[in-house]
Coordinates of C-alpha atoms and ligand atoms in Angstrom, one line a residue:
M1431 CA 110.4 -25.1 -7.4
E1432 CA 108.3 -21.9 -7.3
K1433 CA 110.8 -20.2 -9.6
Y1434 CA 110.6 -22.9 -12.2
P1435 CA 107.0 -24.2 -12.2
N1436 CA 107.4 -25.7 -15.6
G1437 CA 110.8 -27.3 -15.0
I1438 CA 113.6 -26.4 -17.3
Q1439 CA 114.9 -27.5 -20.8
S1440 CA 117.9 -29.7 -21.1
G1441 CA 121.1 -27.7 -20.7
E1442 CA 119.3 -24.9 -19.0
V1443 CA 120.4 -23.7 -15.5
A1444 CA 117.9 -23.5 -12.6
I1445 CA 119.4 -21.5 -9.7
T1446 CA 118.4 -21.7 -6.1
G1447 CA 119.8 -20.6 -2.8
G1448 CA 122.2 -23.0 -1.0
G1449 CA 119.8 -23.8 1.9
N1450 CA 121.8 -25.4 4.7
L1451 CA 124.7 -26.1 2.4
K1452 CA 127.9 -24.0 2.8
C1453 CA 127.5 -22.5 -0.7
Q1454 CA 125.6 -19.4 -1.8
N1455 CA 123.8 -21.0 -4.7
V1456 CA 123.0 -24.3 -6.3
F1457 CA 122.9 -24.6 -10.0
H1458 CA 120.5 -27.4 -11.2
T1459 CA 120.5 -28.8 -14.6
S1460 CA 119.2 -31.7 -16.8
L1461 CA 121.5 -33.3 -19.3
L1462 CA 121.1 -35.9 -22.0
K1463 CA 122.5 -39.4 -22.3
W1464 CA 125.7 -39.8 -24.4
S1465 CA 123.8 -41.8 -27.0
E1466 CA 121.1 -39.0 -27.5
R1467 CA 121.4 -36.4 -30.2
N1468 CA 122.8 -33.1 -29.1
S1469 CA 124.1 -34.5 -25.8
K1470 CA 127.5 -32.8 -26.2
Q1471 CA 126.0 -29.5 -27.1
V1472 CA 123.7 -29.6 -24.1
H1473 CA 126.7 -30.5 -21.8
K1474 CA 128.6 -27.5 -23.2
S1475 CA 125.7 -25.1 -22.9
F1476 CA 125.2 -26.0 -19.3
I1477 CA 128.9 -25.5 -18.4
Q1478 CA 129.1 -22.1 -20.2
K1479 CA 125.7 -20.9 -18.9
S1480 CA 126.8 -21.8 -15.4
L1481 CA 130.1 -19.9 -15.7
S1482 CA 128.3 -16.9 -17.1
E1483 CA 125.7 -17.0 -14.3
M1484 CA 128.5 -17.1 -11.8
D1485 CA 130.1 -14.0 -13.4
S1486 CA 126.8 -12.0 -13.5
R1487 CA 126.5 -12.7 -9.7
G1488 CA 130.1 -12.0 -8.9
L1489 CA 130.7 -15.5 -7.6
T1490 CA 134.3 -16.8 -7.4
S1491 CA 134.3 -20.5 -6.7
M1492 CA 132.4 -23.5 -7.9
A1493 CA 132.4 -27.3 -7.2
I1494 CA 131.2 -29.4 -10.0
P1495 CA 130.7 -33.1 -10.0
G1496 CA 131.8 -35.5 -12.7
L1497 CA 128.3 -35.2 -14.3
T1498 CA 127.6 -37.3 -17.4
T1499 CA 130.0 -40.1 -16.3
G1500 CA 127.3 -41.9 -14.3
Y1501 CA 124.1 -43.1 -15.8
L1502 CA 124.4 -40.7 -18.7
R1503 CA 127.3 -42.9 -19.8
F1504 CA 129.6 -40.4 -21.3
P1505 CA 133.0 -42.0 -21.8
K1506 CA 135.0 -40.8 -18.8
R1507 CA 138.0 -39.3 -20.6
A1508 CA 135.7 -37.5 -23.0
A1509 CA 133.6 -36.1 -20.2
A1510 CA 136.7 -34.8 -18.4
K1511 CA 138.3 -33.5 -21.5
S1512 CA 135.2 -31.7 -22.8
K1513 CA 134.6 -30.0 -19.4
C1514 CA 138.2 -28.7 -19.2
I1515 CA 137.9 -27.4 -22.8
Y1516 CA 134.5 -25.6 -22.3
I1517 CA 135.8 -24.0 -19.1
Q1518 CA 139.1 -23.0 -20.8
E1519 CA 137.2 -21.5 -23.8
Y1520 CA 135.0 -19.5 -21.5
L1521 CA 137.9 -18.2 -19.4
E1522 CA 139.9 -17.2 -22.4
N1523 CA 137.0 -15.2 -23.8
H1524 CA 136.2 -13.6 -20.4
T1525 CA 139.5 -12.4 -19.0
D1526 CA 137.7 -10.1 -16.6
T1527 CA 135.9 -13.0 -15.0
S1528 CA 135.2 -13.1 -11.2
I1529 CA 135.9 -16.8 -11.1
T1530 CA 139.1 -17.8 -9.5
D1531 CA 138.5 -21.4 -8.3
I1532 CA 136.8 -24.4 -10.0
R1533 CA 136.8 -27.7 -8.3
F1534 CA 135.9 -31.1 -9.9
V1535 CA 134.6 -33.2 -7.1
I1536 CA 134.8 -37.0 -7.9
H1537 CA 133.9 -39.7 -5.5
S1538 CA 137.1 -41.6 -4.5
S1539 CA 135.5 -45.0 -5.1
D1540 CA 135.1 -44.0 -8.8
Q1541 CA 138.8 -44.5 -9.5
R1542 CA 138.5 -44.5 -13.3
T1543 CA 136.6 -41.2 -13.4
L1544 CA 139.1 -39.7 -10.9
N1545 CA 142.1 -40.8 -13.0
A1546 CA 140.5 -39.3 -16.2
F1547 CA 140.0 -36.0 -14.4
I1548 CA 143.5 -35.9 -12.9
A1549 CA 145.0 -36.6 -16.3
E1550 CA 143.0 -33.9 -18.0
V1551 CA 143.7 -31.3 -15.3
K1552 CA 147.4 -32.1 -15.6
R1553 CA 147.4 -31.7 -19.3
W1554 CA 145.5 -28.5 -18.9
R1555 CA 148.1 -27.1 -16.5
S1556 CA 151.0 -27.8 -18.8
F1557 CA 149.1 -26.2 -21.6
I1558 CA 148.6 -23.0 -19.6
N1559 CA 152.2 -22.9 -18.5
Q1560 CA 153.4 -23.4 -22.1
F1561 CA 151.4 -20.4 -23.2
V1562 CA 152.8 -18.0 -20.6
Q1563 CA 155.0 -15.8 -22.8
C1564 CA 158.1 -14.9 -20.7
R1565 CA 159.0 -11.4 -21.5
D1566 CA 160.3 -8.2 -20.2
V1567 CA 157.5 -5.7 -19.5
F1568 CA 159.2 -2.6 -18.3
T1569 CA 162.6 -1.3 -17.1
T1570 CA 163.3 1.9 -15.3
Q1571 CA 166.0 3.4 -13.1
I1572 CA 165.1 4.4 -9.5
G1573 CA 168.1 6.1 -7.8
N1574 CA 171.2 3.9 -8.6
T1575 CA 168.9 0.7 -8.8
N1576 CA 167.7 -0.8 -12.0
V1577 CA 164.1 -2.0 -11.7
K1578 CA 162.7 -4.5 -14.2
V1579 CA 159.1 -5.9 -14.4
K1580 CA 158.9 -9.2 -16.3
I1581 CA 156.5 -12.0 -16.9
D1582 CA 158.4 -15.1 -15.9
K1583 CA 158.7 -18.0 -13.5
M1584 CA 160.0 -17.0 -10.0
Q1585 CA 161.9 -20.3 -9.6
D1586 CA 163.9 -19.6 -12.8
Q1587 CA 165.3 -16.2 -11.6
D1588 CA 169.1 -16.0 -11.7
V1589 CA 169.5 -13.4 -8.9
D1590 CA 171.2 -13.3 -5.5
V1591 CA 167.9 -13.3 -3.6
I1592 CA 164.4 -14.6 -4.3
V1593 CA 161.6 -13.3 -2.2
N1594 CA 159.0 -15.8 -1.3
S1595 CA 155.5 -15.2 0.1
V1596 CA 154.6 -17.3 3.1
N1597 CA 152.2 -17.8 6.0
S1598 CA 153.4 -17.0 9.5
Q1599 CA 153.8 -20.6 10.5
L1600 CA 156.3 -20.9 7.7
K1601 CA 154.6 -24.0 6.2
L1602 CA 156.1 -23.9 2.8
D1603 CA 153.8 -26.6 1.3
K1604 CA 151.0 -24.0 1.5
G1605 CA 150.8 -21.5 -1.2
S1606 CA 151.7 -22.0 -4.8
L1607 CA 154.9 -19.9 -4.8
S1608 CA 156.3 -21.6 -1.7
H1609 CA 155.4 -25.0 -3.0
T1610 CA 157.1 -24.2 -6.4
L1611 CA 160.3 -22.9 -4.7
V1612 CA 160.6 -26.0 -2.5
S1613 CA 160.0 -28.3 -5.3
V1614 CA 162.9 -26.8 -7.2
G1615 CA 165.0 -25.6 -4.3
G1616 CA 164.6 -28.8 -2.2
N1617 CA 163.4 -29.6 1.3
S1618 CA 166.4 -27.8 2.9
L1619 CA 164.3 -24.6 2.6
Q1620 CA 161.6 -26.0 4.8
T1621 CA 164.2 -27.6 7.2
E1622 CA 166.1 -24.3 7.6
C1623 CA 162.9 -22.3 8.2
T1624 CA 161.9 -24.8 10.9
N1625 CA 165.3 -24.9 12.6
K1626 CA 166.0 -21.1 12.5
Y1627 CA 162.4 -20.0 13.1
P1628 CA 160.7 -22.7 15.3
N1629 CA 157.9 -20.3 16.2
G1630 CA 157.3 -19.0 12.6
V1631 CA 157.4 -15.3 11.9
Q1632 CA 155.1 -12.4 12.6
V1633 CA 153.3 -10.5 9.9
G1634 CA 155.7 -8.0 8.5
Q1635 CA 158.8 -10.1 9.2
V1636 CA 161.2 -12.0 6.9
A1637 CA 162.7 -15.4 7.5
V1638 CA 166.1 -15.8 5.7
T1639 CA 167.3 -19.2 4.3
S1640 CA 169.8 -20.2 1.8
G1641 CA 168.7 -20.9 -1.7
G1642 CA 169.1 -24.7 -1.7
N1643 CA 169.1 -25.8 -5.4
L1644 CA 167.6 -22.6 -6.6
K1645 CA 170.0 -20.3 -8.5
C1646 CA 169.9 -17.7 -5.8
K1647 CA 172.1 -17.4 -2.7
Q1648 CA 169.3 -16.6 -0.3
V1649 CA 165.5 -16.8 -0.1
Y1650 CA 163.6 -14.2 1.9
H1651 CA 160.3 -15.8 3.2
S1652 CA 158.1 -12.7 3.6
C1653 CA 154.9 -12.7 5.5
I1654 CA 152.2 -10.1 4.8
G1655 CA 148.6 -9.8 6.0
D1656 CA 145.4 -10.0 4.0
F1657 CA 144.2 -6.9 2.1
K1658 CA 141.7 -5.0 4.1
N1659 CA 139.4 -2.9 2.0
Q1660 CA 138.3 -0.7 5.0
D1661 CA 142.0 0.1 5.6
K1662 CA 143.6 0.4 2.2
F1663 CA 146.4 2.6 3.5
E1664 CA 147.5 0.3 6.3
S1665 CA 147.3 -2.5 3.8
K1666 CA 149.4 -0.7 1.3
K1667 CA 151.9 0.3 3.9
S1668 CA 152.4 -3.3 4.9
I1669 CA 153.6 -4.2 1.4
Q1670 CA 155.7 -1.0 1.2
E1671 CA 157.4 -1.8 4.5
M1672 CA 157.9 -5.4 3.4
V1673 CA 159.7 -4.4 0.3
K1674 CA 162.0 -2.0 2.3
T1675 CA 162.7 -4.8 4.8
C1676 CA 163.7 -7.2 2.0
L1677 CA 165.9 -4.6 0.4
E1678 CA 167.5 -3.6 3.6
T1679 CA 168.2 -7.3 4.5
A1680 CA 169.7 -7.8 1.0
H1681 CA 171.9 -4.7 1.5
T1682 CA 173.1 -5.8 4.9
N1683 CA 174.1 -9.2 3.4
S1684 CA 175.8 -7.5 0.5
M1685 CA 173.5 -9.0 -2.1
T1686 CA 173.3 -7.2 -5.5
S1687 CA 170.1 -8.5 -7.1
I1688 CA 166.7 -9.5 -5.8
A1689 CA 163.5 -10.9 -7.4
F1690 CA 160.1 -10.1 -5.9
P1691 CA 156.8 -11.7 -6.7
C1692 CA 153.9 -9.1 -7.0
L1693 CA 153.3 -9.1 -3.3
G1694 CA 149.7 -9.7 -2.1
T1695 CA 148.1 -10.1 -5.5
R1696 CA 147.4 -13.8 -5.4
Y1697 CA 146.2 -15.1 -2.1
R1698 CA 146.0 -11.8 -0.1
H1699 CA 143.5 -10.2 -2.4
Y1700 CA 145.4 -7.0 -3.0
P1701 CA 144.4 -5.1 -6.1
A1702 CA 147.3 -5.2 -8.5
K1703 CA 147.3 -1.4 -8.7
L1704 CA 147.7 -1.1 -5.0
S1705 CA 150.4 -3.7 -4.8
A1706 CA 152.3 -1.9 -7.6
E1707 CA 152.1 1.4 -5.9
A1708 CA 153.2 0.0 -2.7
M1709 CA 156.1 -1.9 -4.2
F1710 CA 157.4 1.0 -6.1
D1711 CA 157.1 3.3 -3.2
G1712 CA 159.0 0.8 -1.1
I1713 CA 161.8 0.7 -3.7
R1714 CA 161.9 4.5 -3.8
D1715 CA 161.9 4.8 0.0
F1716 CA 164.9 2.4 0.1
T1717 CA 166.9 3.9 -2.7
A1718 CA 166.3 7.4 -1.3
N1719 CA 167.8 6.4 2.0
N1720 CA 170.5 4.1 0.7
V1721 CA 172.3 5.9 -2.1
S1722 CA 175.3 3.6 -2.1
S1723 CA 173.4 0.3 -1.7
S1724 CA 174.8 -3.0 -2.8
V1725 CA 171.5 -3.8 -4.4
S1726 CA 171.7 -2.6 -8.1
S1727 CA 169.0 -4.8 -9.6
V1728 CA 165.4 -5.3 -8.6
I1729 CA 163.2 -7.6 -10.6
I1730 CA 159.5 -7.8 -10.1
V1731 CA 158.2 -11.1 -11.6
V1732 CA 154.6 -11.5 -12.7
Y1733 CA 153.3 -14.9 -13.1
G1734 CA 150.0 -16.9 -13.0
S1735 CA 146.6 -16.7 -14.4
N1736 CA 146.2 -12.9 -14.4
C1737 CA 149.7 -12.0 -15.3
E1738 CA 149.0 -9.7 -18.3
K1739 CA 146.5 -7.7 -16.3
I1740 CA 148.9 -7.4 -13.3
A1741 CA 151.9 -6.7 -15.5
K1742 CA 149.9 -3.8 -16.9
A1743 CA 149.2 -2.3 -13.5
F1744 CA 152.9 -2.5 -12.6
E1745 CA 153.9 -1.0 -15.9
A1746 CA 151.5 1.9 -15.4
E1747 CA 152.8 2.5 -11.9
G1748 CA 156.5 2.3 -13.0
N1749 CA 155.7 4.7 -15.9
S1750 CA 153.8 7.2 -13.8
N1751 CA 156.9 7.8 -11.7
A1752 CA 159.5 7.1 -14.4
S1753 CA 162.7 9.0 -14.0
G1754 CA 164.6 7.4 -16.9
G1755 CA 165.5 4.0 -18.3
Q1756 CA 163.6 2.7 -21.3
S1757 CA 160.5 4.5 -20.2
V1758 CA 159.6 8.1 -21.2
V1759 CA 161.8 10.6 -19.5
K1760 CA 160.3 13.3 -17.3
G1761 CA 160.7 16.8 -18.6
T1762 CA 160.4 15.9 -22.3
K1763 CA 157.7 16.5 -24.9
E1764 CA 157.2 12.7 -25.1
F1765 CA 156.4 12.7 -21.4
C1766 CA 153.9 15.5 -21.8
S1767 CA 152.3 13.6 -24.6
K1768 CA 152.0 10.5 -22.5
M1769 CA 150.5 12.5 -19.6
Y1770 CA 148.0 14.0 -22.0
Q1771 CA 146.8 10.5 -22.9
T1772 CA 146.9 9.1 -19.3
E1773 CA 143.6 8.7 -17.6
L1774 CA 143.0 11.1 -14.6
Y1775 CA 143.4 9.6 -11.1
P1776 CA 143.1 11.5 -7.8
P1777 CA 146.5 12.3 -6.2
K1778 CA 148.1 9.5 -4.3
S1779 CA 147.9 11.3 -1.0
W1780 CA 144.1 11.5 -1.1
T1781 CA 142.4 9.1 1.4
H1782 CA 138.7 9.4 0.7
Y1783 CA 138.7 9.6 -3.0
S1784 CA 141.8 7.5 -3.2
S1785 CA 144.0 6.9 -6.2
L1786 CA 142.9 3.3 -6.4
K1787 CA 140.1 4.3 -8.7
S1788 CA 140.1 6.7 -11.6
V1789 CA 138.1 9.9 -11.5
K1790 CA 135.6 8.4 -13.9
Q1791 CA 135.3 5.3 -11.8
W1792 CA 134.7 7.4 -8.7
K1793 CA 132.1 9.6 -10.5
S1794 CA 130.2 6.6 -11.9
S1795 CA 128.7 5.8 -8.5
K1796 CA 126.8 8.5 -6.6
P1797 CA 128.1 9.3 -3.1
E1798 CA 125.8 8.5 -0.2
D1799 CA 125.5 12.2 0.8
G1800 CA 125.1 13.3 -2.8
K1801 CA 128.3 15.4 -2.5
Y1802 CA 131.3 14.8 -4.6
F1803 CA 133.7 16.4 -2.0
K1804 CA 135.0 15.8 1.4
L1805 CA 137.2 17.8 3.7
I1806 CA 139.8 15.6 5.3
E1807 CA 141.6 16.7 8.5
I1808 CA 145.4 15.9 8.3
Q1809 CA 147.0 14.7 11.5
S1810 CA 149.8 16.9 12.8
T1811 CA 152.1 13.9 12.8
D1812 CA 151.5 13.3 9.1
N1813 CA 154.5 14.4 6.9
V1814 CA 152.1 16.3 4.6
Y1815 CA 151.0 18.4 7.5
Q1816 CA 154.6 19.1 8.4
A1817 CA 155.5 20.0 4.8
I1818 CA 152.7 22.4 4.6
E1819 CA 153.4 24.0 8.0
S1820 CA 157.1 24.5 6.9
L1821 CA 155.9 26.1 3.6
V1822 CA 153.9 28.6 5.7
Q1823 CA 156.9 29.3 7.9
D1824 CA 159.6 29.3 5.2
T1825 CA 157.8 31.8 2.9
W1826 CA 156.9 34.0 5.9
E1827 CA 158.5 37.5 5.6
S1828 CA 158.0 39.3 8.8
G1829 CA 159.7 42.4 7.5
K1830 CA 156.9 42.9 5.0
V1831 CA 154.0 42.6 7.4
G1832 CA 151.7 45.7 7.2
H1833 CA 153.4 47.1 4.1
G1834 CA 151.3 48.1 1.1
R1835 CA 147.7 49.0 0.4
D1836 CA 146.3 45.5 0.9
A1837 CA 148.1 45.1 4.2
A1838 CA 146.2 48.0 5.8
G1839 CA 145.3 47.4 9.4
L1840 CA 147.9 44.7 9.8
G1841 CA 151.3 45.1 11.6
G1842 CA 150.7 43.9 15.1
H1843 CA 151.9 40.4 14.5
T1844 CA 155.2 38.8 13.6
K1845 CA 154.2 35.2 12.8
L1846 CA 151.4 32.8 12.0
V1847 CA 150.6 29.8 14.1
V1848 CA 149.1 26.9 12.2
K1849 CA 146.1 25.4 14.0
K1850 CA 144.7 22.9 11.6
I1851 CA 145.3 21.6 8.0
E1852 CA 142.6 20.0 6.0
R1853 CA 142.7 18.6 2.4
L1854 CA 139.8 19.2 0.1
E1855 CA 139.1 16.1 -1.9
N1856 CA 136.6 17.4 -4.4
I1857 CA 136.4 14.9 -7.3
D1858 CA 134.4 17.2 -9.5
L1859 CA 136.8 20.1 -9.2
W1860 CA 139.7 17.8 -9.5
E1861 CA 138.3 16.5 -12.8
S1862 CA 138.0 20.1 -14.2
Y1863 CA 141.5 21.0 -13.0
G1864 CA 142.8 17.7 -14.4
H1865 CA 141.1 18.4 -17.8
L1866 CA 142.8 21.8 -17.9
R1867 CA 146.2 20.4 -16.9
S1868 CA 145.9 17.8 -19.5
Q1869 CA 145.3 20.4 -22.2
L1870 CA 148.5 22.1 -21.0
F1871 CA 150.3 18.8 -21.3
H1872 CA 149.1 18.7 -24.9
K1873 CA 150.2 22.3 -25.5
A1874 CA 153.7 21.5 -24.1
S1875 CA 154.0 18.3 -26.1
D1876 CA 152.9 20.3 -29.2
I1877 CA 155.1 23.3 -28.9
D1878 CA 157.7 22.9 -26.1
I1879 CA 158.1 22.5 -22.3
F1880 CA 157.2 25.8 -20.6
D1881 CA 159.9 27.8 -19.3
P1882 CA 160.0 28.1 -15.5
L1883 CA 159.6 31.6 -14.1
E1884 CA 163.3 32.0 -13.3
N1885 CA 164.2 31.5 -17.0
L1886 CA 162.1 34.4 -18.2
P1887 CA 163.7 37.7 -19.0
N1888 CA 163.5 40.2 -16.1
S1889 CA 162.4 37.5 -13.6
K1890 CA 163.5 37.9 -10.0
G1891 CA 164.0 34.2 -9.6
P1892 CA 162.3 30.9 -8.7
I1893 CA 158.9 30.8 -7.1
K1894 CA 159.4 30.8 -3.2
T1895 CA 156.8 28.0 -2.6
S1896 CA 158.7 25.8 -5.1
E1897 CA 162.1 26.5 -3.6
N1898 CA 160.9 25.5 -0.2
I1899 CA 158.7 22.5 -1.1
Q1900 CA 159.4 19.2 0.4
S1901 CA 159.3 16.0 -1.6
V1902 CA 156.1 14.7 -0.1
L1903 CA 154.3 17.5 -1.8
E1904 CA 156.6 17.8 -4.8
N1905 CA 156.2 14.2 -5.9
E1906 CA 152.9 14.6 -7.7
I1907 CA 153.2 18.0 -9.3
Y1908 CA 154.5 18.5 -12.8
P1909 CA 157.1 21.2 -13.5
E1910 CA 156.6 20.5 -17.3
V1911 CA 153.4 22.5 -17.2
N1912 CA 154.6 24.8 -14.4
E1913 CA 152.4 23.1 -11.9
V1914 CA 153.1 24.8 -8.5
Y1915 CA 151.6 25.3 -5.1
L1916 CA 150.7 28.9 -4.2
F1917 CA 148.9 30.5 -1.3
H1918 CA 145.5 32.2 -1.6
G1919 CA 143.9 34.2 1.1
T1920 CA 140.1 34.1 1.3
K1921 CA 137.7 35.4 3.9
V1922 CA 136.0 32.9 6.1
D1923 CA 132.5 33.7 4.7
N1924 CA 133.6 32.6 1.2
F1925 CA 134.8 29.3 2.5
N1926 CA 132.0 26.9 1.8
A1927 CA 131.6 28.2 -1.8
V1928 CA 135.3 27.6 -2.4
M1929 CA 135.0 24.0 -1.0
S1930 CA 132.2 23.1 -3.4
K1931 CA 132.8 25.3 -6.4
G1932 CA 136.5 26.2 -6.3
L1933 CA 138.2 29.6 -6.6
D1934 CA 135.6 31.3 -8.6
F1935 CA 137.0 34.8 -9.2
R1936 CA 133.9 35.7 -11.3
M1937 CA 132.2 36.2 -7.9
A1938 CA 134.8 38.5 -6.6
G1939 CA 134.0 41.4 -8.9
D1940 CA 136.6 43.9 -7.8
K1941 CA 139.2 44.8 -10.3
A1942 CA 142.9 44.7 -9.5
M1943 CA 146.3 45.4 -11.1
F1944 CA 146.1 42.6 -13.6
G1945 CA 142.4 42.5 -14.2
T1946 CA 139.8 39.8 -13.4
G1947 CA 141.3 36.6 -12.3
T1948 CA 142.4 34.4 -9.3
Y1949 CA 145.3 36.0 -7.5
M1950 CA 147.8 33.9 -5.7
A1951 CA 150.9 34.4 -3.7
E1952 CA 154.3 32.7 -3.1
S1953 CA 154.5 34.0 0.5
S1954 CA 152.2 33.3 3.4
T1955 CA 152.7 37.0 4.4
K1956 CA 151.0 38.2 1.3
A1957 CA 148.0 35.6 1.4
D1958 CA 147.5 36.6 5.1
Q1959 CA 146.4 40.1 3.9
Y1960 CA 143.3 38.8 2.3
T1961 CA 141.9 36.6 5.0
D1962 CA 139.9 39.3 6.6
P1963 CA 138.6 42.8 5.6
R1964 CA 141.2 45.6 5.6
N1965 CA 138.8 47.8 7.6
N1966 CA 137.9 45.1 10.2
R1967 CA 141.0 43.1 11.1
S1968 CA 140.6 40.6 14.0
T1969 CA 142.5 38.0 16.1
D1970 CA 140.0 35.3 15.2
E1971 CA 141.1 32.0 13.4
K1972 CA 141.7 32.7 9.7
K1973 CA 141.9 30.3 6.8
M1974 CA 144.2 30.4 3.8
I1975 CA 144.4 28.0 1.0
L1976 CA 147.4 26.2 -0.5
A1977 CA 146.2 25.7 -4.1
R1978 CA 147.8 23.6 -6.8
V1979 CA 148.1 25.9 -9.9
C1980 CA 149.0 25.2 -13.5
L1981 CA 150.8 28.3 -14.7
G1982 CA 151.5 26.9 -18.1
K1983 CA 153.1 29.4 -20.3
I1984 CA 153.8 32.4 -18.1
C1985 CA 153.5 36.0 -19.2
L1986 CA 155.9 38.1 -16.9
L1987 CA 154.5 41.7 -16.6
Q1988 CA 156.5 44.5 -15.1
K1989 CA 153.6 47.0 -15.3
A1990 CA 150.0 46.7 -14.2
M1991 CA 147.4 45.9 -16.9
S1992 CA 144.1 46.3 -15.0
N1993 CA 141.9 45.6 -18.0
L1994 CA 143.0 41.9 -18.5
K1995 CA 140.4 39.2 -18.7
K1996 CA 142.9 36.7 -20.1
P1997 CA 146.7 36.5 -20.3
P1998 CA 148.2 38.5 -23.1
C1999 CA 150.2 37.2 -26.1
S2000 CA 153.7 36.2 -25.2
S2001 CA 155.2 37.7 -28.4
C2002 CA 153.7 41.2 -28.3
Q2003 CA 152.0 41.4 -24.9
Q2004 CA 148.8 42.5 -26.5
V2005 CA 145.4 40.9 -25.7
A2006 CA 144.0 41.1 -29.2
C2007 CA 146.7 40.4 -31.9
E2008 CA 147.4 38.4 -35.0
H2009 CA 149.6 35.8 -33.4
G2010 CA 148.4 32.2 -33.3
S2011 CA 147.2 30.3 -30.2
G2012 CA 150.7 28.9 -29.7
H2013 CA 151.8 32.4 -28.6
A2014 CA 149.0 32.7 -26.0
C2015 CA 150.0 32.7 -22.4
D2016 CA 148.2 30.8 -19.7
S2017 CA 149.0 32.9 -16.7
V2018 CA 150.4 36.2 -15.6
V2019 CA 153.1 36.8 -13.1
G2020 CA 153.4 40.5 -11.9
D2021 CA 157.2 40.8 -11.3
G2022 CA 157.9 44.5 -11.2
G2023 CA 159.0 46.8 -8.4
W2024 CA 156.2 45.6 -6.1
I2025 CA 156.5 44.4 -2.4
F2026 CA 155.3 40.9 -3.5
R2027 CA 155.0 39.2 -6.8
E2028 CA 151.4 38.5 -8.0
F2029 CA 150.4 35.2 -9.7
I2030 CA 147.2 35.3 -11.7
V2031 CA 145.2 32.7 -13.6
Y2032 CA 142.1 33.7 -15.6
N2033 CA 140.4 30.3 -15.8
Q2034 CA 138.3 29.2 -12.7
F2035 CA 139.7 25.6 -13.0
Q2036 CA 143.3 26.4 -13.4
A2037 CA 143.8 26.4 -9.6
Y2038 CA 142.7 23.6 -7.3
P2039 CA 142.2 24.6 -3.6
E2040 CA 143.8 21.4 -2.2
Y2041 CA 144.7 22.4 1.3
V2042 CA 143.0 24.6 3.8
I2043 CA 145.2 26.0 6.5
T2044 CA 143.5 27.3 9.6
Y2045 CA 145.8 29.7 11.6
I2046 CA 146.0 32.6 13.9
R2047 CA 148.2 35.7 13.9
Q2048 CA 150.7 36.1 16.7
Ligands
LIG1148 ZN1 150.7 38.8 -30.3

């Protein structure tokens, strides 16, 4: 009462807390009698204002009484119909609404009003179904398996296996997909579940039954847990594993085609993007390990109220890892053009600034500590850790230790022992790097895919870090723009500056063979030379960086050019010439008669210091 001392106008909404009720808020209104002028407009205004108030508060569910059908004397059918229409109009115009659940609560003694509402809701439901446009959204090829995303009805799929989503008690009357499959497939689905799995299933398990009257041979009733926001990666993994389990079961049973729903997106509250990532990762894992699988066709079926939005998320995920099919093929100018237009996300392996949000979304809210970067320690059991440690060992050249001017003071050790690996998740630096990479994608789409180093005249062959890289690191780098991982040795004192500001060579000052830039190495032996001063070597822990670098168009130089401040022209190898910007190189590789090759970029943001490797010499 204190909030509204003068009461409210008809059709206005007064909002209070829920008091001892189970709800968060109570919306109060005052409506007009059917016979009064404007009674319908007032009714409409109240419904739409209520929905809009819910959205502005992020509320999801509402219980609404019959309203108007009592002493306001609205005709019952008209009251029910107009409510449905007002709600429908609102939802159609607010596709990003937070509302997922609207309940009409009618007293069971008022049979006529109840019937009117039941009839309207039924009509409404058939109206919605009728307007779901079944269509193929996206097709791609993963390994030997054709993967298709489509908007359609699960129960209509003409495949060997339909994947259902169930609770662990295997009660198929719960959940709309189960319910629909049983209503088409028949009660044998439930009977078989109960007989074969009297104790239900655990989360992560699958119950296998025949297809009953469905077109499929088998139904896999899959049980996954709720999405946990505080443990996104565990949540994601549960879907990924479920997809693998279903595919493996299908393979074991010699099934050739399988249809999945978008796992977790309806009742388990998974964000569509996460479900999409997890499902595609699961399919990739399976196809990588089962090259000659019986499963040649996987269909992901999108249905229900948010289907366009969900389909979009699955299409984007499928595209981002497309290797063929109807989608844009990697390694082409079209692919580069697409990458140029794609919004920047953090890499999928990042855990603090995860790839669930775009860089812009991350940066639109200020972090609690005011810093846009975090150093995340990687567990030694993690396959990223193992891949990086292997890269250190596989590019190590013990025969070259202590050779050359920059190796002065070294020679007493034969190997490096990795002690710790951390990942720098610096969203600011990543944005700058991503921006530069995006420009290189544009250049590649405009002119041509850049030649890899081994294709350039006089090259001594592929980059060692690229030759030895494992797929867990390789998955997210783009050879189209010559994106590679390279080592960079830096002294421990410089370390904090690198973490916050990146590899800022402008601070280094000393000139070297190819001028002023960031120097990187394909061998851990070379990077190791720069992690402590030449005149003061020690046995302390050292740090080297494994940086992600976009080499773009490479200028291969066989002779030193110590005055360089940018890469020279590719056509004439001059710094100042008449050739257009298309001839400009983006990086220099010193590939002459030296002990090691040198890799140099002249833009501070062309290298991103992604991994920090702490090690000792032995
Ligand atoms: Zn030129």
